[in-house]
Amino acid sequence: MGLLGSPFFVAIAVVLGLLLNVAILCNGGKTSTFVRKVEKTVDIPLDSDVFAVPSGYNAPQQVHITQGDLEGKAVIVSWVTEDEPGSSKVRYWSEKSKKKVAEGKVVTYKYFNYTSGFIHHCIVGNLEYNTKYYYEVGIGHTIRKFWFVTPPEVGPDVPYTFGLIGDLGQSFDSNKTLTHYEKNPRKGQTVLFVGDLSYADNYPNHDNVRWDTWGRFVERSVAYQPWIWTAGNHEIDFAPEIGEATPFKPYSHRYHVPYKASGSTEPFWYSIKRASAYIIVLASYSAYGKYTPQYQWLEEELPKVNRTETPWLIVLMHSPWYNSYNYHYMEGETMRVMYEPWFVQYKVDAVFAGHVHAYERSERVSNIAYNVVNGICTPVKDQSAPVYITIGDGGNLEGLATNMTEPQPAYSAYREASFGHAIFDVKNRTHAHYSWHRNQDGYAVEADSKWFFNRYWHPVDDSGAD
Ligand SMILES: *[C@@H]1O[C@H](CO)[C@@H](O)[C@H](O)[C@H]1NC(C)=O
Ligand SMILES: *[C@@H]1O[C@H](CO)[C@@H](O)[C@H](O)[C@H]1NC(C)=O
Ligand SMILES: *[C@@H]1O[C@H](CO)[C@@H](O)[C@H](O)[C@H]1NC(C)=O
Ligand SMILES: *[C@@H]1O[C@H](CO)[C@@H](O)[C@H](O)[C@H]1NC(C)=O
Ligand SMILES: *[C@@H]1O[C@H](CO)[C@@H](O)[C@H](O)[C@H]1NC(C)=O
Ligand SMILES: [Fe+2]
């Protein structure tokens, strides 16, 4: 009999296993033991299939949609024509309605020695809820046709499935993440995108051609379902050394959001209602201190959330407040200090962030007792607090964040350095099923999952509900 089969070896293995378990329990949550094959994250070459330019003179490309109003009855359709302005009209119809036309507008911008194509933005409004619409952009021989489904009317018990993607970029891993999202049997209906889109700024002179390639890459999803945009640091494109000193220039020309509908004065923070969720998008890279526009807006916004109408209160931001990786460590701290008491007061259900290129899920914790002199500055379990999730693992060329702080802090429930995406699947006013999907697994596999109990309607401890 070999050593492996001997009772002695088994006993040792059991003891070691127990010790390992104890060690994990002492330090907060779980650091996944999943071993990912170490590979370099490489950007997709310009001549690859995902970047193909649609055929035909001046054909619309980089088609993308997002919610166009506060409640989900409008869509902003955006696209680019490269050769000439062409038409900014969108023709749209449902099975029940006749063809209608909406007229948009066209913008362009220059960035260093790059000149953009003609970027069209068209608001298609007064749509019926819960309806499939077809739409066409372009003229003559180069009309392109797509479709989308409007959300159900805003209300407390409408089920709805959100996808979560962050820090996507345009590498081979990015393409895997997007493919896994598309093939996930849980079928996301809208993507909550937590910032860092194209990573064009990693190229010489922020080569804006990579903004265009990114637009073509994600079209296969975002032309058919809205992606809700959050601005990350890779959207800033602040480069005074090449004469580009206007922050967010490429991003704000290309990605329009319905910020005015929620009383915001800038496109970087805003909110929308969608089905049974109220989604607040915050700006990690716009001023958020007291008296700033974002602060004033959020202070007025949170009391407006009516949990009888929208039970689920979700916040998106780029830089996470609770992050136990040695990357971007504590970068979210100043914003946390400003806003965390409000999140607890208004019982936010979940906060999704990106920035750190890995995955992490927190316990329900808060850290709001500190007052400079009392020394109370450790996160504590708090049933009024949100769960914080870092989902910056889309797969961009900068690669994975693997270096974690040790020991794992008690607030951290699960962490793993793998690329992937997540799904937040709202069932009704009390229950939402959350799952994280790593790219190495089959499409249906949930590498981490938990039930969320709504903080307003069912505020009981959900930490063990997986
Ligand atoms: C912009 O400048 C860079 C560096 O000088 C050069 O490689 C690139 O070809 C230029 N692009 C255009 C569109 O002129
Ligand atoms: C990207 O993924 C799609 C869908 O899985 C596939 O058809 C395509 O070939 C991939 N392209 C690259 C460059 O990986
Ligand atoms: C909250 O929403 C419910 C359901 O739509 C509505 O009946 C109620 O009047 C709203 N409350 C406030 C304060 O607006
Ligand atoms: C991990 O990060 C810590 C803190 O920044 C650093 O001291 C350490 O050298 C890093 N370890 C590795 C393997 O990079
Ligand atoms: C809400 O959804 C959960 C999970 O699907 C289910 O167990 C529960 O019974 C539902 N509640 C109501 C009132 O339907
Ligand atoms: Fe980032």
Coordinates of C-alpha atoms in Angstrom, one line a residue, residues 170-400:
Q170 CA -10.4 45.0 -25.4
S171 CA -8.2 42.0 -24.7
F172 CA -8.8 38.4 -25.5
D173 CA -9.9 38.1 -21.9
S174 CA -12.4 40.9 -22.4
N175 CA -13.9 39.0 -25.2
K176 CA -14.2 35.9 -23.0
T177 CA -16.0 38.0 -20.3
L178 CA -18.4 39.4 -22.8
T179 CA -19.0 35.9 -24.3
H180 CA -19.7 34.5 -20.9
Y181 CA -22.1 37.3 -20.1
E182 CA -24.0 36.7 -23.3
K183 CA -24.1 32.9 -22.9
N184 CA -25.0 33.0 -19.2
P185 CA -28.3 31.1 -18.8
R186 CA -29.5 33.7 -16.3
K187 CA -29.9 36.1 -19.2
G188 CA -29.0 39.6 -18.2
Q189 CA -31.4 42.3 -19.6
T190 CA -29.3 45.4 -18.9
V191 CA -25.7 45.8 -18.0
L192 CA -24.6 47.9 -15.1
F193 CA -21.2 48.9 -16.2
V194 CA -19.0 50.2 -13.4
G195 CA -16.4 52.2 -15.4
D196 CA -13.2 51.9 -17.4
L197 CA -14.4 51.1 -20.9
S198 CA -11.8 51.1 -23.7
Y199 CA -8.4 51.7 -22.0
A200 CA -7.5 53.8 -25.1
D201 CA -5.4 55.9 -22.7
N202 CA -2.9 53.1 -22.4
Y203 CA -1.8 53.7 -26.0
P204 CA 0.6 56.4 -27.2
N205 CA -1.2 59.8 -27.2
H206 CA -4.3 58.0 -25.8
D207 CA -4.8 56.7 -29.3
N208 CA -8.5 57.3 -29.7
V209 CA -8.7 54.7 -32.5
R210 CA -9.0 52.3 -29.6
W211 CA -12.2 54.1 -28.5
D212 CA -13.6 53.2 -31.9
T213 CA -12.4 49.6 -31.8
W214 CA -14.0 49.2 -28.4
G215 CA -17.3 50.6 -29.7
R216 CA -17.3 48.0 -32.4
F217 CA -16.3 45.2 -30.1
V218 CA -19.2 45.7 -27.6
E219 CA -21.8 46.5 -30.2
R220 CA -22.9 42.9 -30.3
S221 CA -24.4 43.3 -26.8
V222 CA -24.9 47.0 -26.3
A223 CA -26.8 47.6 -29.5
Y224 CA -29.5 45.2 -28.2
Q225 CA -29.6 45.9 -24.5
P226 CA -28.8 49.1 -22.5
W227 CA -25.5 49.4 -20.7
I228 CA -25.7 51.9 -17.8
W229 CA -22.5 53.9 -17.8
T230 CA -20.3 54.9 -14.9
A231 CA -17.2 57.0 -15.5
G232 CA -13.9 55.4 -14.4
N233 CA -10.3 56.8 -14.3
H234 CA -9.7 55.5 -17.8
E235 CA -12.4 57.8 -19.1
I236 CA -10.6 61.0 -17.8
D237 CA -8.1 61.2 -20.8
F238 CA -6.5 64.2 -19.1
A239 CA -3.2 64.7 -20.9
P240 CA -2.0 68.3 -20.8
E241 CA 1.4 67.2 -22.0
I242 CA -0.2 66.7 -25.5
G243 CA -2.5 69.7 -25.1
E244 CA -5.5 67.7 -23.9
A245 CA -6.6 69.3 -20.7
T246 CA -10.4 68.8 -20.8
P247 CA -11.2 65.8 -18.6
F248 CA -13.6 63.1 -20.0
K249 CA -13.5 64.6 -23.6
P250 CA -13.7 61.3 -25.6
Y251 CA -16.0 59.6 -23.1
S252 CA -18.5 62.5 -22.8
H253 CA -18.7 62.9 -26.6
R254 CA -19.3 59.2 -27.2
Y255 CA -21.5 58.1 -24.2
H256 CA -24.5 60.1 -23.4
V257 CA -26.6 59.4 -20.3
P258 CA -30.0 60.8 -19.1
Y259 CA -28.5 62.8 -16.3
K260 CA -30.8 65.8 -16.5
A261 CA -33.8 63.6 -15.9
S262 CA -32.6 63.0 -12.3
G263 CA -31.8 66.7 -11.7
S264 CA -28.0 66.2 -12.2
T265 CA -26.0 68.9 -13.7
E266 CA -23.2 66.7 -15.1
P267 CA -23.3 63.4 -16.9
F268 CA -20.9 61.7 -14.4
W269 CA -23.5 61.3 -11.6
Y270 CA -27.2 60.5 -12.2
S271 CA -29.8 58.0 -11.4
I272 CA -32.4 55.9 -13.2
K273 CA -35.4 53.8 -12.2
R274 CA -35.6 50.5 -14.0
A275 CA -38.2 47.9 -13.1
S276 CA -38.0 47.4 -9.3
A277 CA -34.6 49.1 -8.9
Y278 CA -33.4 52.6 -8.3
I279 CA -29.9 52.9 -9.6
I280 CA -27.6 55.7 -8.5
V281 CA -24.4 56.3 -10.4
L282 CA -21.7 58.2 -8.6
A283 CA -18.5 59.8 -10.0
S284 CA -15.3 58.8 -8.2
Y285 CA -13.4 61.4 -10.4
S286 CA -15.6 64.4 -10.0
A287 CA -15.6 66.5 -6.9
Y288 CA -17.7 64.9 -4.1
G289 CA -16.8 67.0 -1.0
K290 CA -19.3 69.0 0.9
Y291 CA -20.9 71.9 -1.1
T292 CA -19.9 70.4 -4.4
P293 CA -22.6 69.8 -7.1
Q294 CA -22.4 66.0 -6.7
Y295 CA -22.7 66.2 -2.9
Q296 CA -25.7 68.5 -3.1
W297 CA -27.3 66.3 -5.7
L298 CA -26.9 63.1 -3.7
E299 CA -28.1 64.7 -0.5
E300 CA -31.3 65.6 -2.3
E301 CA -31.5 62.4 -4.3
L302 CA -31.4 59.8 -1.6
P303 CA -34.6 61.0 0.2
K304 CA -36.4 60.8 -3.2
V305 CA -36.0 57.1 -3.4
N306 CA -39.4 55.5 -2.7
R307 CA -38.9 51.9 -1.7
T308 CA -42.6 51.2 -2.2
E309 CA -42.1 52.0 -5.8
T310 CA -38.5 50.7 -6.2
P311 CA -37.5 48.4 -3.4
W312 CA -34.0 47.8 -4.6
L313 CA -31.5 50.7 -4.1
I314 CA -28.3 50.0 -6.0
V315 CA -25.3 52.3 -6.2
L316 CA -22.6 52.2 -8.9
M317 CA -19.2 53.8 -8.7
H318 CA -15.8 53.1 -10.1
S319 CA -13.4 53.2 -7.1
P320 CA -14.4 50.7 -4.4
W321 CA -14.8 51.7 -0.7
Y322 CA -14.1 48.3 0.6
N323 CA -11.2 46.7 -1.2
S324 CA -8.7 44.3 0.4
Y325 CA -6.3 44.0 -2.5
N326 CA -2.9 45.7 -2.6
Y327 CA -4.1 47.6 -5.7
H328 CA -5.8 51.0 -5.4
Y329 CA -5.9 50.3 -1.7
M330 CA -7.8 53.0 0.2
E331 CA -8.4 55.0 -3.0
G332 CA -12.1 55.0 -2.3
E333 CA -11.6 56.1 1.3
T334 CA -12.2 59.8 1.0
M335 CA -15.5 59.3 -0.8
R336 CA -16.5 56.6 1.7
V337 CA -15.9 59.0 4.6
M338 CA -18.2 61.6 2.9
Y339 CA -21.1 59.3 1.9
E340 CA -21.2 56.1 3.9
P341 CA -23.4 57.4 6.7
W342 CA -26.1 58.2 4.0
F343 CA -25.8 54.7 2.5
V344 CA -26.5 53.2 6.0
Q345 CA -29.3 55.7 6.7
Y346 CA -31.0 55.1 3.4
K347 CA -30.4 51.3 3.5
V348 CA -28.7 50.9 0.2
D349 CA -28.9 47.2 -0.8
A350 CA -25.7 46.8 -2.9
V351 CA -22.8 48.9 -4.1
F352 CA -21.0 47.8 -7.2
A353 CA -17.6 49.1 -8.1
G354 CA -14.7 48.3 -10.4
H355 CA -11.2 49.7 -10.6
V356 CA -9.4 46.7 -8.9
H357 CA -8.9 44.0 -11.5
A358 CA -10.3 41.2 -9.4
Y359 CA -13.4 40.1 -7.6
E360 CA -14.4 40.7 -4.1
R361 CA -17.7 40.6 -2.1
S362 CA -18.0 42.2 1.4
E363 CA -20.2 41.4 4.4
R364 CA -22.8 44.0 5.3
V365 CA -20.5 46.4 7.2
S366 CA -20.2 50.0 8.0
N367 CA -17.5 52.2 9.4
I368 CA -19.2 55.4 10.4
A369 CA -18.6 55.8 14.2
Y370 CA -15.2 57.5 13.9
N371 CA -15.1 61.1 15.0
V372 CA -11.3 61.8 14.9
V373 CA -10.9 61.4 18.7
N374 CA -12.8 58.2 19.6
G375 CA -10.6 55.7 17.9
I376 CA -13.6 53.7 16.6
C377 CA -12.5 53.0 13.1
T378 CA -13.0 49.4 12.4
P379 CA -15.7 48.2 10.0
V380 CA -18.5 46.4 12.0
K381 CA -21.3 44.2 10.9
D382 CA -24.3 46.4 10.2
Q383 CA -27.6 45.1 8.8
S384 CA -28.5 48.5 7.5
A385 CA -25.4 48.6 5.4
P386 CA -25.0 47.5 1.7
V387 CA -23.0 44.6 0.5
Y388 CA -20.0 46.0 -1.4
I389 CA -18.9 44.2 -4.6
T390 CA -15.8 44.8 -6.6
I391 CA -16.4 43.6 -10.2
G392 CA -13.4 45.2 -11.9
D393 CA -12.5 41.8 -13.4
G394 CA -13.6 42.4 -17.0
G395 CA -10.2 41.5 -18.4
N396 CA -8.4 44.6 -19.7
L397 CA -4.8 44.6 -20.9
E398 CA -3.4 45.7 -17.5
G399 CA -4.0 42.1 -16.2
L400 CA -5.2 40.8 -12.9

